[in-house]
Coordinates of C-alpha atoms and ligand atoms in Angstrom, one line a residue:
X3 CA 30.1 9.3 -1.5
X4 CA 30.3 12.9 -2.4
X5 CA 29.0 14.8 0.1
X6 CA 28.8 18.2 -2.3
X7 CA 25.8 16.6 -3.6
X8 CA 23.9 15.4 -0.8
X9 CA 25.2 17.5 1.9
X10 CA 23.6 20.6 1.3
X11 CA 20.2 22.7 1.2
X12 CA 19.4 24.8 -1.9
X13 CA 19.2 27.4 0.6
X14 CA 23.0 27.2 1.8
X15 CA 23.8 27.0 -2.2
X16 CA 22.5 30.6 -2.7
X17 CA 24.7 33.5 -3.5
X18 CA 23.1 37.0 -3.5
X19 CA 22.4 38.3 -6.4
X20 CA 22.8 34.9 -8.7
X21 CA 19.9 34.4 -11.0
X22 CA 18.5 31.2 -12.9
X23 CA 15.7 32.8 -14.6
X24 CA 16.2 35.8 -17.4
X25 CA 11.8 36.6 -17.8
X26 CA 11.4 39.3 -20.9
X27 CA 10.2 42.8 -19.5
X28 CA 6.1 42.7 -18.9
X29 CA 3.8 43.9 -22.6
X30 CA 0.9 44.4 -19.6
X31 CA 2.1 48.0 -17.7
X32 CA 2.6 47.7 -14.0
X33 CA 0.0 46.5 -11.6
X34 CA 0.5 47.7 -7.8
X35 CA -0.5 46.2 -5.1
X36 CA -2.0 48.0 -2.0
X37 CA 0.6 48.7 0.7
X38 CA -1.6 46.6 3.1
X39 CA -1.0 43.6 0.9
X40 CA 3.1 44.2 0.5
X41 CA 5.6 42.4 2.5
X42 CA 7.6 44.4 4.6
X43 CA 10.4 42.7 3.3
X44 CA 11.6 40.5 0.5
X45 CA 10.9 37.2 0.8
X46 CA 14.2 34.8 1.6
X47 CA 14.5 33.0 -1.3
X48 CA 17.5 31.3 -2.8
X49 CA 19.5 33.0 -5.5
X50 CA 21.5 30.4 -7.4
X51 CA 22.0 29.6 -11.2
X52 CA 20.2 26.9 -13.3
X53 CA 23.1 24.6 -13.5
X54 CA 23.5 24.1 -9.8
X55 CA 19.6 23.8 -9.1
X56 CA 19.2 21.3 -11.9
X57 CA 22.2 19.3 -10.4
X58 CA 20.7 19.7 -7.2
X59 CA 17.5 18.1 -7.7
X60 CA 18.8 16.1 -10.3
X61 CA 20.9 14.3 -7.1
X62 CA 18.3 14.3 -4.7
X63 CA 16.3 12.5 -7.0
X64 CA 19.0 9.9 -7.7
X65 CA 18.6 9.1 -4.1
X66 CA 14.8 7.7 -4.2
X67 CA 15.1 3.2 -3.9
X68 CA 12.2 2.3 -6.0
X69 CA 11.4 -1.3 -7.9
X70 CA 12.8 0.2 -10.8
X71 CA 16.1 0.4 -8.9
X72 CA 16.2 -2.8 -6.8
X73 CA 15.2 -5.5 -5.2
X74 CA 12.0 -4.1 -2.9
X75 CA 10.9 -7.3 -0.8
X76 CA 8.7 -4.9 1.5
X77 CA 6.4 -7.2 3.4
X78 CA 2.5 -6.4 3.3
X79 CA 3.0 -3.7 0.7
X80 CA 3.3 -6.7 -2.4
X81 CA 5.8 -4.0 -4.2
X82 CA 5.7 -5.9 -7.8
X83 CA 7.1 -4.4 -11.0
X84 CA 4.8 -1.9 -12.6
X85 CA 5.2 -2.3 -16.4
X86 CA 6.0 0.9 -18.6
X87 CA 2.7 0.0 -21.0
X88 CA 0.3 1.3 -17.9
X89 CA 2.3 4.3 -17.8
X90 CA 1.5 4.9 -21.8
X91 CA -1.8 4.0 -21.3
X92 CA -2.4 5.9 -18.5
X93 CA -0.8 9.2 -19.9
X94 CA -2.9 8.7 -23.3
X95 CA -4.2 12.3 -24.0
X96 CA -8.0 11.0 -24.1
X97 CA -7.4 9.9 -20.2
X98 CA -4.9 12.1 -18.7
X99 CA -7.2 15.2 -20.3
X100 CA -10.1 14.2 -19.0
X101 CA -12.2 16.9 -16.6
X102 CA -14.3 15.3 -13.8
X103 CA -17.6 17.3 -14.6
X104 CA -17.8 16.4 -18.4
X105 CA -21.0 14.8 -19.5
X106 CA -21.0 11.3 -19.8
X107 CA -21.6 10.9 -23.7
X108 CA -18.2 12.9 -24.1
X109 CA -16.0 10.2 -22.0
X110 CA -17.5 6.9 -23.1
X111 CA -14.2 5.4 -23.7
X112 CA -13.1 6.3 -20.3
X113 CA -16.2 4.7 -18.8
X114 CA -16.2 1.4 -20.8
X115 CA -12.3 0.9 -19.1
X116 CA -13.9 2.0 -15.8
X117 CA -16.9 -0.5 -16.4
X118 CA -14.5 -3.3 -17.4
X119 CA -12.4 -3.2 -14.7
X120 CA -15.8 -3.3 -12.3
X121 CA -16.4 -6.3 -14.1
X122 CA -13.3 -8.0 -14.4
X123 CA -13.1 -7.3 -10.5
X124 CA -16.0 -9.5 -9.5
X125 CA -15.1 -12.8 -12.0
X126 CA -11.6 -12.7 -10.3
X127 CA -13.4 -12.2 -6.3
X128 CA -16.2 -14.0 -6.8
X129 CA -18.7 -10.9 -6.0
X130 CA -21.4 -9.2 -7.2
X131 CA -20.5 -5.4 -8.4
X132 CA -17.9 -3.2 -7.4
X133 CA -17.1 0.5 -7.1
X134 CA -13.9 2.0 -7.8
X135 CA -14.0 5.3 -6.0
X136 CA -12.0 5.0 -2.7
X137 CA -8.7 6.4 -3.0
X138 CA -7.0 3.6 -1.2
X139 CA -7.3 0.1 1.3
X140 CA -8.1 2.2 4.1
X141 CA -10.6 4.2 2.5
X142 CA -12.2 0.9 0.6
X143 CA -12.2 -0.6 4.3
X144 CA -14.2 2.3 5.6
X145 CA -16.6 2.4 2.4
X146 CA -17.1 -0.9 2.8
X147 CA -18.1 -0.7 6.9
X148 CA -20.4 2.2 5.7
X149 CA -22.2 -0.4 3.6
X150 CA -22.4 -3.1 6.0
X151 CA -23.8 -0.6 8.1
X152 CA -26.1 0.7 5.7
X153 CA -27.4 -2.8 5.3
X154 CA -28.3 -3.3 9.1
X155 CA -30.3 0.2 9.3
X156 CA -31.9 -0.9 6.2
X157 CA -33.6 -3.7 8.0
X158 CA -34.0 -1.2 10.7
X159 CA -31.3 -3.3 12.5
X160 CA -29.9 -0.8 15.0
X161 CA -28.1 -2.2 18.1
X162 CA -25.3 -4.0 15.2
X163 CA -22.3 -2.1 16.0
X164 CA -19.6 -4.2 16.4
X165 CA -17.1 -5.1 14.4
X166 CA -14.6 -8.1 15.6
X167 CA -11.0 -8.0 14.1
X168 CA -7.9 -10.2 15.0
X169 CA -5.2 -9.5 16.9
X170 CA -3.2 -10.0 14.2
X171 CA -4.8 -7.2 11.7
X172 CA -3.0 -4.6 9.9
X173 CA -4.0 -1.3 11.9
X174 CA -6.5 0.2 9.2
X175 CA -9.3 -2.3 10.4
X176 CA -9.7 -1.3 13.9
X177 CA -9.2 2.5 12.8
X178 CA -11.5 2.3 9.9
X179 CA -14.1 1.0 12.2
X180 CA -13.7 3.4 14.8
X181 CA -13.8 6.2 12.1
X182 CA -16.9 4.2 10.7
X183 CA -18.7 4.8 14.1
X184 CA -18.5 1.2 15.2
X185 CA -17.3 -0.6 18.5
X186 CA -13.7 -2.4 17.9
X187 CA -14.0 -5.8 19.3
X188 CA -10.2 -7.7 18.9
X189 CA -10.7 -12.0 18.4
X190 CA -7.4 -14.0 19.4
X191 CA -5.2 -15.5 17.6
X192 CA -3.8 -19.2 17.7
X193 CA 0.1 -19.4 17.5
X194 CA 0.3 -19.2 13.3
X195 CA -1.6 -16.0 13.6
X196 CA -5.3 -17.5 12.0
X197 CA -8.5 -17.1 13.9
X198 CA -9.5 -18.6 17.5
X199 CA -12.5 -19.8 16.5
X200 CA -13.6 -21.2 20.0
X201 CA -12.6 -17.3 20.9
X202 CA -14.9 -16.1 18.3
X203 CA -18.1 -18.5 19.4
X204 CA -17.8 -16.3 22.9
X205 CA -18.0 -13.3 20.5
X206 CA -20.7 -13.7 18.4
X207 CA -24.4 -12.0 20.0
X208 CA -26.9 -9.9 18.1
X209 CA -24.6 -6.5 18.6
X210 CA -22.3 -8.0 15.6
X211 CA -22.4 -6.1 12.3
X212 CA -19.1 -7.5 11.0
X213 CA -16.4 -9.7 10.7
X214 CA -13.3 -8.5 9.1
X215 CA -10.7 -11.1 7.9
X216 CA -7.1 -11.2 6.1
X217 CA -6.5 -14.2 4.5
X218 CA -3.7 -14.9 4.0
X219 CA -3.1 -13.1 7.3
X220 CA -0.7 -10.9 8.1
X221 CA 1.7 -13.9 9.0
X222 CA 1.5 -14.9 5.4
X223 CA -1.0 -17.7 6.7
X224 CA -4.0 -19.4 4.9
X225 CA -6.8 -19.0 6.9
X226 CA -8.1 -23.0 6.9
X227 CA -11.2 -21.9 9.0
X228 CA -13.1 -19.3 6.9
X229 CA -16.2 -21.9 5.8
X230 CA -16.9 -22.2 9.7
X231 CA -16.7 -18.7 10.9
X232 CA -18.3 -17.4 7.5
X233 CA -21.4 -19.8 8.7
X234 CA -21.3 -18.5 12.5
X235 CA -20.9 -14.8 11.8
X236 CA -23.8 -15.5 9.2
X237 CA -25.9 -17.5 11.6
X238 CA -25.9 -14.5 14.0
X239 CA -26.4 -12.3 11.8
X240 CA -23.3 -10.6 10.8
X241 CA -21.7 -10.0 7.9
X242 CA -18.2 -11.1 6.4
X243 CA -15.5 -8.3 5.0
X244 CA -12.4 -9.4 3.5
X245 CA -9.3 -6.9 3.5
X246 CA -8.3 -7.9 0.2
X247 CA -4.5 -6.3 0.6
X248 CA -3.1 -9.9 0.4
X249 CA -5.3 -10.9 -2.6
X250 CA -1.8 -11.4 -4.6
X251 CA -1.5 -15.1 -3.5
X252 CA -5.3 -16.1 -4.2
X253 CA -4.9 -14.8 -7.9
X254 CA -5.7 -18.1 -9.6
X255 CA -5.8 -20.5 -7.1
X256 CA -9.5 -19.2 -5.3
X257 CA -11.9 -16.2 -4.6
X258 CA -13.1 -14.4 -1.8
X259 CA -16.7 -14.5 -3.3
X260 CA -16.8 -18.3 -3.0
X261 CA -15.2 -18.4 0.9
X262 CA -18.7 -16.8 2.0
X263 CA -17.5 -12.6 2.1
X264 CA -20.1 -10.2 1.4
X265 CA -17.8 -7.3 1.2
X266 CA -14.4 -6.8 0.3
X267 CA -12.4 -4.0 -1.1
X268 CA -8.5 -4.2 -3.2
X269 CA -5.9 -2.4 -3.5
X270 CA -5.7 -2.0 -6.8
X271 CA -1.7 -0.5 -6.0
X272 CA -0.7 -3.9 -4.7
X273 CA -1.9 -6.8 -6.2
X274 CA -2.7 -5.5 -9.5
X275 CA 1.1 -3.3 -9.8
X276 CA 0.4 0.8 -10.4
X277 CA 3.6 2.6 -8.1
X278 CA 2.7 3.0 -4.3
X279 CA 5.0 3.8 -1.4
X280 CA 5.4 7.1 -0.3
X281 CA 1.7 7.7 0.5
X282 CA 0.2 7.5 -3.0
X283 CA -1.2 7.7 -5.0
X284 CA -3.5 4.7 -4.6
X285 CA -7.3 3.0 -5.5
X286 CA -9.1 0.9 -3.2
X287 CA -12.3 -0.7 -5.1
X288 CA -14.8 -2.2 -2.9
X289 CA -16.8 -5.3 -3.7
X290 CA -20.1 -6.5 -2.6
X291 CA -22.3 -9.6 -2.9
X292 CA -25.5 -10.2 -4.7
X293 CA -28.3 -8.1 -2.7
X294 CA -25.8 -5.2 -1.8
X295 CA -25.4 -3.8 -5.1
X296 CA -27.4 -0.8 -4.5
X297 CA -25.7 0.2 -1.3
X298 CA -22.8 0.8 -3.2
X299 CA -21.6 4.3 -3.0
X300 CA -22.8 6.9 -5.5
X301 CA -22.0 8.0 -8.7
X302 CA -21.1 4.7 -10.0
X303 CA -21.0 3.9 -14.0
X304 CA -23.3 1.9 -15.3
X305 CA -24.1 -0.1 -18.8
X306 CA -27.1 -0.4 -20.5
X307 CA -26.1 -2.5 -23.3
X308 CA -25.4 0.6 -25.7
X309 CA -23.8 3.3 -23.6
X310 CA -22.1 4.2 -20.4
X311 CA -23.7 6.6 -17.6
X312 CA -23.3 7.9 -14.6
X313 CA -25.5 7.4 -11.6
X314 CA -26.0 9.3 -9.1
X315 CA -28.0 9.5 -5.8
X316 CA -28.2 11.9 -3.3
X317 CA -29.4 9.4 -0.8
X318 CA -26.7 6.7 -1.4
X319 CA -23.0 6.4 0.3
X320 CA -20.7 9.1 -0.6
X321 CA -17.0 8.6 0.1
X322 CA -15.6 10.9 -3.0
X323 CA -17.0 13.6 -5.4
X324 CA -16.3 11.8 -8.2
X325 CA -15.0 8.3 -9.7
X326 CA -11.8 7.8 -7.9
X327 CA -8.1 7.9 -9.1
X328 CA -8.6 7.4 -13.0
X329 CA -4.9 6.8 -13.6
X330 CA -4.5 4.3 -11.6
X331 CA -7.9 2.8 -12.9
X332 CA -6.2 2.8 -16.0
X333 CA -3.2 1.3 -14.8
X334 CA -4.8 -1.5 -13.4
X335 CA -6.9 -2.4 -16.4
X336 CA -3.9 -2.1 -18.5
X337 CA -2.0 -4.4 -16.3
X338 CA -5.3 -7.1 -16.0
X339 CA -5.4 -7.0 -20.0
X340 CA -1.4 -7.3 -20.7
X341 CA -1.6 -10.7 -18.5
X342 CA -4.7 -12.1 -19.5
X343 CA -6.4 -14.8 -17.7
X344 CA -4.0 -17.6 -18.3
X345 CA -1.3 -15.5 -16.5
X346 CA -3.1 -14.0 -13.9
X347 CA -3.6 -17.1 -13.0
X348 CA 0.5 -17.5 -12.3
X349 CA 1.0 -14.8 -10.3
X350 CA -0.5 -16.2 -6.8
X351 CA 1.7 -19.4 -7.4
X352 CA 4.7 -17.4 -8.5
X353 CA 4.1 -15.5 -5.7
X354 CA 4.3 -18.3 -3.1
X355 CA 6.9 -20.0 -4.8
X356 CA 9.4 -17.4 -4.4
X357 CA 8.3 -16.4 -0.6
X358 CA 9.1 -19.9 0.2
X359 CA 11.8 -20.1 -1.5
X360 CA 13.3 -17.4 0.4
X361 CA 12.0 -18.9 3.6
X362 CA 13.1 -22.2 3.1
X363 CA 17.2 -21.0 1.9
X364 CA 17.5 -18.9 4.9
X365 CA 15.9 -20.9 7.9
X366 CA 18.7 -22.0 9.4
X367 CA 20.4 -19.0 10.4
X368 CA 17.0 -16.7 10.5
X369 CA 14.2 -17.7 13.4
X370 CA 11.1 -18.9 11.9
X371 CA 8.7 -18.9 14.1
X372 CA 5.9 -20.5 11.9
X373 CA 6.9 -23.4 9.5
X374 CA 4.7 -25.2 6.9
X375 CA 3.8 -23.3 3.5
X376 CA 3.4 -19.6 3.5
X377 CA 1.7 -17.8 1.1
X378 CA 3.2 -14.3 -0.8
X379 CA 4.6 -13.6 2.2
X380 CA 6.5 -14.9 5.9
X381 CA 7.9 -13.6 9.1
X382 CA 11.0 -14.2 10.5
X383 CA 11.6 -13.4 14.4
X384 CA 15.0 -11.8 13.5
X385 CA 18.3 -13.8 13.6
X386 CA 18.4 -17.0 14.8
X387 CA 21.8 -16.6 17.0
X388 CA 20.2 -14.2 19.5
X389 CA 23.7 -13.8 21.4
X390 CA 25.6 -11.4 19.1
X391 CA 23.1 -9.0 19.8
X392 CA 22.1 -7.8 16.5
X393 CA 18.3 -6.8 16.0
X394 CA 16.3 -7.1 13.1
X395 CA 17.2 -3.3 13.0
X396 CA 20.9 -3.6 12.4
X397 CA 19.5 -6.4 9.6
X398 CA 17.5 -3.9 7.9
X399 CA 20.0 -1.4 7.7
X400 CA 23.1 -3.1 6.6
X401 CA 20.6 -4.4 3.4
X402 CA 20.3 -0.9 2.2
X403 CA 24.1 -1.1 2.4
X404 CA 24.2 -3.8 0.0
X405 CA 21.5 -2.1 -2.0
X406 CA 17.9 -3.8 -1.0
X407 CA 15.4 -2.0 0.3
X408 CA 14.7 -3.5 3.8
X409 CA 11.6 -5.4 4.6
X410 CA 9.1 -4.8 6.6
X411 CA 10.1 -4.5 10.7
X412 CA 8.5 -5.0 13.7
X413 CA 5.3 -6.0 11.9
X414 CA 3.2 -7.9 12.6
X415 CA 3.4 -7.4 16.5
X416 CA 3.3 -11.0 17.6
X417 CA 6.9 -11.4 17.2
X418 CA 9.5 -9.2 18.9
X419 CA 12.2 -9.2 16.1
X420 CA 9.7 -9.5 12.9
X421 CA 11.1 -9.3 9.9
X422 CA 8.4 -9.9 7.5
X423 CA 9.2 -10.8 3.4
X424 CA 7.3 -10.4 0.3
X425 CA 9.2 -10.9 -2.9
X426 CA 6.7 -11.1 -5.3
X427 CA 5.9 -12.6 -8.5
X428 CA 8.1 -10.3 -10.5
X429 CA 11.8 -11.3 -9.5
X430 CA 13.9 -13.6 -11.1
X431 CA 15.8 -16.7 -9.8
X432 CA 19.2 -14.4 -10.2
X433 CA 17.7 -11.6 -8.2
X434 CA 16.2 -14.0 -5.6
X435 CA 19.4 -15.9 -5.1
X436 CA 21.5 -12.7 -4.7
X437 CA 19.1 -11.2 -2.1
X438 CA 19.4 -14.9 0.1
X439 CA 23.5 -14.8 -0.2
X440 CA 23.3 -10.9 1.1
X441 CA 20.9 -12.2 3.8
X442 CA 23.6 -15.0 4.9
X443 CA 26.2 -12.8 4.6
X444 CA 25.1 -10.5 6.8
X445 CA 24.6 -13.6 9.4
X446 CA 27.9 -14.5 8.9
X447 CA 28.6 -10.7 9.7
X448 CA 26.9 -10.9 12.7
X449 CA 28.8 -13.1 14.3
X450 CA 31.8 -12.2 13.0
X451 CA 31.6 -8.3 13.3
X452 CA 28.7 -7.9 15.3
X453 CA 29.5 -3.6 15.1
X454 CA 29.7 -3.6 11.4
X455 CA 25.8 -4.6 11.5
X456 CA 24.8 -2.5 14.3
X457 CA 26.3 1.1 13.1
X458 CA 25.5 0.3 9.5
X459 CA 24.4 1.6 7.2
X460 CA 27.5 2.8 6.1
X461 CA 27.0 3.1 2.3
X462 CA 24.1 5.8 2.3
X463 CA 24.5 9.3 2.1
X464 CA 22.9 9.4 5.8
X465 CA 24.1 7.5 8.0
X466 CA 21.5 5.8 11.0
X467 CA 18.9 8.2 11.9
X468 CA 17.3 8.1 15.4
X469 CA 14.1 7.0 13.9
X470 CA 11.7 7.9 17.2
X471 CA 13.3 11.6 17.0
X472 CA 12.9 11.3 12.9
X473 CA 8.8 10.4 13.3
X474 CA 8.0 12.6 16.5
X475 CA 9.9 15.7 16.2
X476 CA 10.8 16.1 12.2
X477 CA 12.5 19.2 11.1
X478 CA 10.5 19.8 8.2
X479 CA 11.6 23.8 7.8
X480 CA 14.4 25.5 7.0
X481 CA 15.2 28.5 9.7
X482 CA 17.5 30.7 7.5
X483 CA 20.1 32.5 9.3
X484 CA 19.3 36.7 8.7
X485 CA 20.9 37.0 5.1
X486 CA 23.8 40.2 5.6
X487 CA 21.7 42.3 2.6
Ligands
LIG507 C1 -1.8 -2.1 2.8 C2 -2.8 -2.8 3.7 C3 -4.0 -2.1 4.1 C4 -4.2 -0.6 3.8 O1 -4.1 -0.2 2.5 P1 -3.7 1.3 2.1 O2 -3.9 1.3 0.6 O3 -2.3 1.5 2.5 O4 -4.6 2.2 2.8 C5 -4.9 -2.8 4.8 N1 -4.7 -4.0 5.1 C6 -3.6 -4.8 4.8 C7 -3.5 -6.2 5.2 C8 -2.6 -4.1 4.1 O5 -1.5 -4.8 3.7

């Protein structure tokens, strides 16, 4: 590795006096400022030439792992290719120039894609109507919640406002209910992670607003039990909200709508491809059943047979100003229409096929702590060999050394070692097979070389960072040493 390249700031590059910019003297006179508004003194910039700041970048951007540079198998984040033609689509001039205040009759094209995808939406989940304006699964989960709730008050239902989540959830339910207003109440789990539904009976009273579900859970799980909690939460009184995050392995094979949800939301930047990771940017359309249509946050496009519009209503749900994140609208409309329904429909099967394919090759030396089928995704509780001491840690690591991006660690909770796998529906056999040999090779390194896995990885520009010091005390700023000028 050559540490010229990665080893410095642009700051320590700088040489006083060296330029990268030649601007032609200013047609428009001087302007001065007023001394109050001056700084005292010049501001600490770096001075270097345009060849070294181009290389500079041009190396730091080298070092970003995305899908387009490997194998990603990321568990929970379903990291799937995203194909160029959303990326021409999206960029199209009559999209990418749009401005969020133009009148409807000037954008009609971009509201028929934003009315299709709406639609296309609720024939693949089974529900009513959807909006598209959260900005991610967090934010749909919330939206959603603000619906459920709006419902209750609207039958001047007051004392509903509970909301009972599994153990096993990803962490946006309980915080999205808590930012919602509503009262967190946590339902067990039974060993594979689904639902304790003799848990949930002692649950269920006339404070319930909500059930929120995963399915398949976090544990890569089908949930068997949804028709008989769907009827209890209904029978008190409640209503049912799917976190549609792992909708990837339903595509084709069933749909939310017809498991008894009311409300669901997707994220549009998992299952249906658009580039996520590194905190956006990202679309979380929420879904509701017949008879919640008009709790639907406001604007929201409509159709009237002839031409597009856009509704608004100052007394409705507001969770954005306007219509969402248009490109990746775009993106995932593109991506629905390039597949078509015949191969939508392979992508939940493909899905599962390769996640228990992986599961299934590498079972003997990795703990798996729930057998059977899986879904998209599985959890293994780290190595099976416990004695060499290697973590699920050390595993993650030496894979960036051969050149994966680790999967997902630590998560879900109910393991100690979890070290949880999504492949995808987009890799190929080759791919798949090389990742498994890595995986057993690393195994075999374990209990060979037990260091070479725990100080790894040794292949990447930075070596292991203390990763508690990395997330609570970042150095984010550069504290320039007093320049000698
Ligand atoms: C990713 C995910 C979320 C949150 O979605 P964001 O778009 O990251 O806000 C919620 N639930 C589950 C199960 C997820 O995998």
């Amino acid at each position: 590795m050559n540490n010229k390249l990665y080893g410095h700031l642009i700051f320590e590059l700088s040489k006083p006096g060296r330029k990268g910019y030649s601007l032609p003297p200013s047609q428009m006179g001087g302007c001065s400022l007023p001394e109050s508004m001056r700084r005292a003194e010049d501001a600490q910039l770096p001075e270097c030439d345009e060849m070294t700041v181009v290389r500079h970048y041009t190396n730091h951007s080298a070092n970003n792992f995305g899908v387009n540079n490997g194998f990603y198998p990321l568990g929970s984040c379903t990291m799937k290719y995203n194909p160029v033609i959303n990326e021409e689509t999206a960029a199209m001039a009559g999209f990418s120039g749009l401005h969020p205040l133009q009148p409807a009759e000037t954008c009609q094209g971009a509201l028929e894609v934003y009315y299709k995808l709406q639609q296309s939406l609720s024939a693949i989940t089974g529900l009513s109507e959807f909006t598209l304006n959260p900005f991610a699964g967090a934010h749909g989960e919330l939206t959603g919640l603000m619906v459920i709730r709006a419902y209750h008050q609207s039958r001047g239902d007051d004392k509903r406002v509970k909301v009972i989540v599994p153990d096993t959830a990803h962490g946006t339910n309980p915080a999205s209910a808590a930012v919602c207003g509503l009262e967190v109440v946590e339902v067990k789990s039974n060993a594979d992670g689904s639902v304790d539904v003799e848990n949930l009976k002692e649950l269920l009273d006339d404070g319930v607003a909500a059930m929120m579900m995963t399915n398949p859970n976090t544990l890569g799980m089908f949930e068997r039990d949804i028709p008989e909690i769907a009827q209890l939460v209904h029978e008190c009184g409640g209503l049912m909200y799917y976190d549609g995050a792992n909708l990837n392995p339903l595509l084709g094979a069933c749909r939310p709508g017809d498991m008894g949800f009311d409300v669901m939301h997707i994220n549009l930047h998992k299952t249906f491809s658009t580039p996520h990771g590194g905190g956006g940017p990202g679309s979380g359309p929420v879904g509701v059943r017949k008879g919640l249509e008009h709790l639907l946050p406001r604007p929201h496009v409509t159709y009237d047979g002839k031409t597009y519009g856009i509704e608004t209503d100052g007394e409705a749900i507001n969770v954005g100003e306007f219509l969402g994140n248009f490109a990746v609208i775009v993106r995932a409309y593109t991506y629905i229409l390039s597949l078509g329904k015949e191969n939508l429909r392979m992508v939940g099967p493909l899905a599962t096929l390769n996640a228990n394919y992986i599961k299934e090759s590498l079972k003997d030396l990795y703990l798996l702590p729930i057998s059977g089928l899986c879904k998209h995704e599985f959890v293994f509780d780290g190595l099976k060999d416990k004695s060499t001491g290697v973590t699920t840690m050390d595993v993650a690591k030496r894979l960036l050394d051969y050149g994966y991006h680790a999967p997902t660690i630590y998560f879900p909770l109910l393991f100690h070692e979890s070290l949880m796998i999504e492949p995808t529906e987009s890799e190929s056999l080759d791919t798949i097979d090389g990742f498994i040999s890595v995986m057993r090779r690393i195994a075999e390194e374990a209990a060979t070389d037990p260091e070479l896995v725990k100080s790894a990885p040794h292949n990447t520009p930075i070596g292991r960072v203390d990763d508690v010091l990395a997330a609570k005390h970042p150095v984010l700023t550069y504290r320039q040493l007093k320049s000698e000028n």
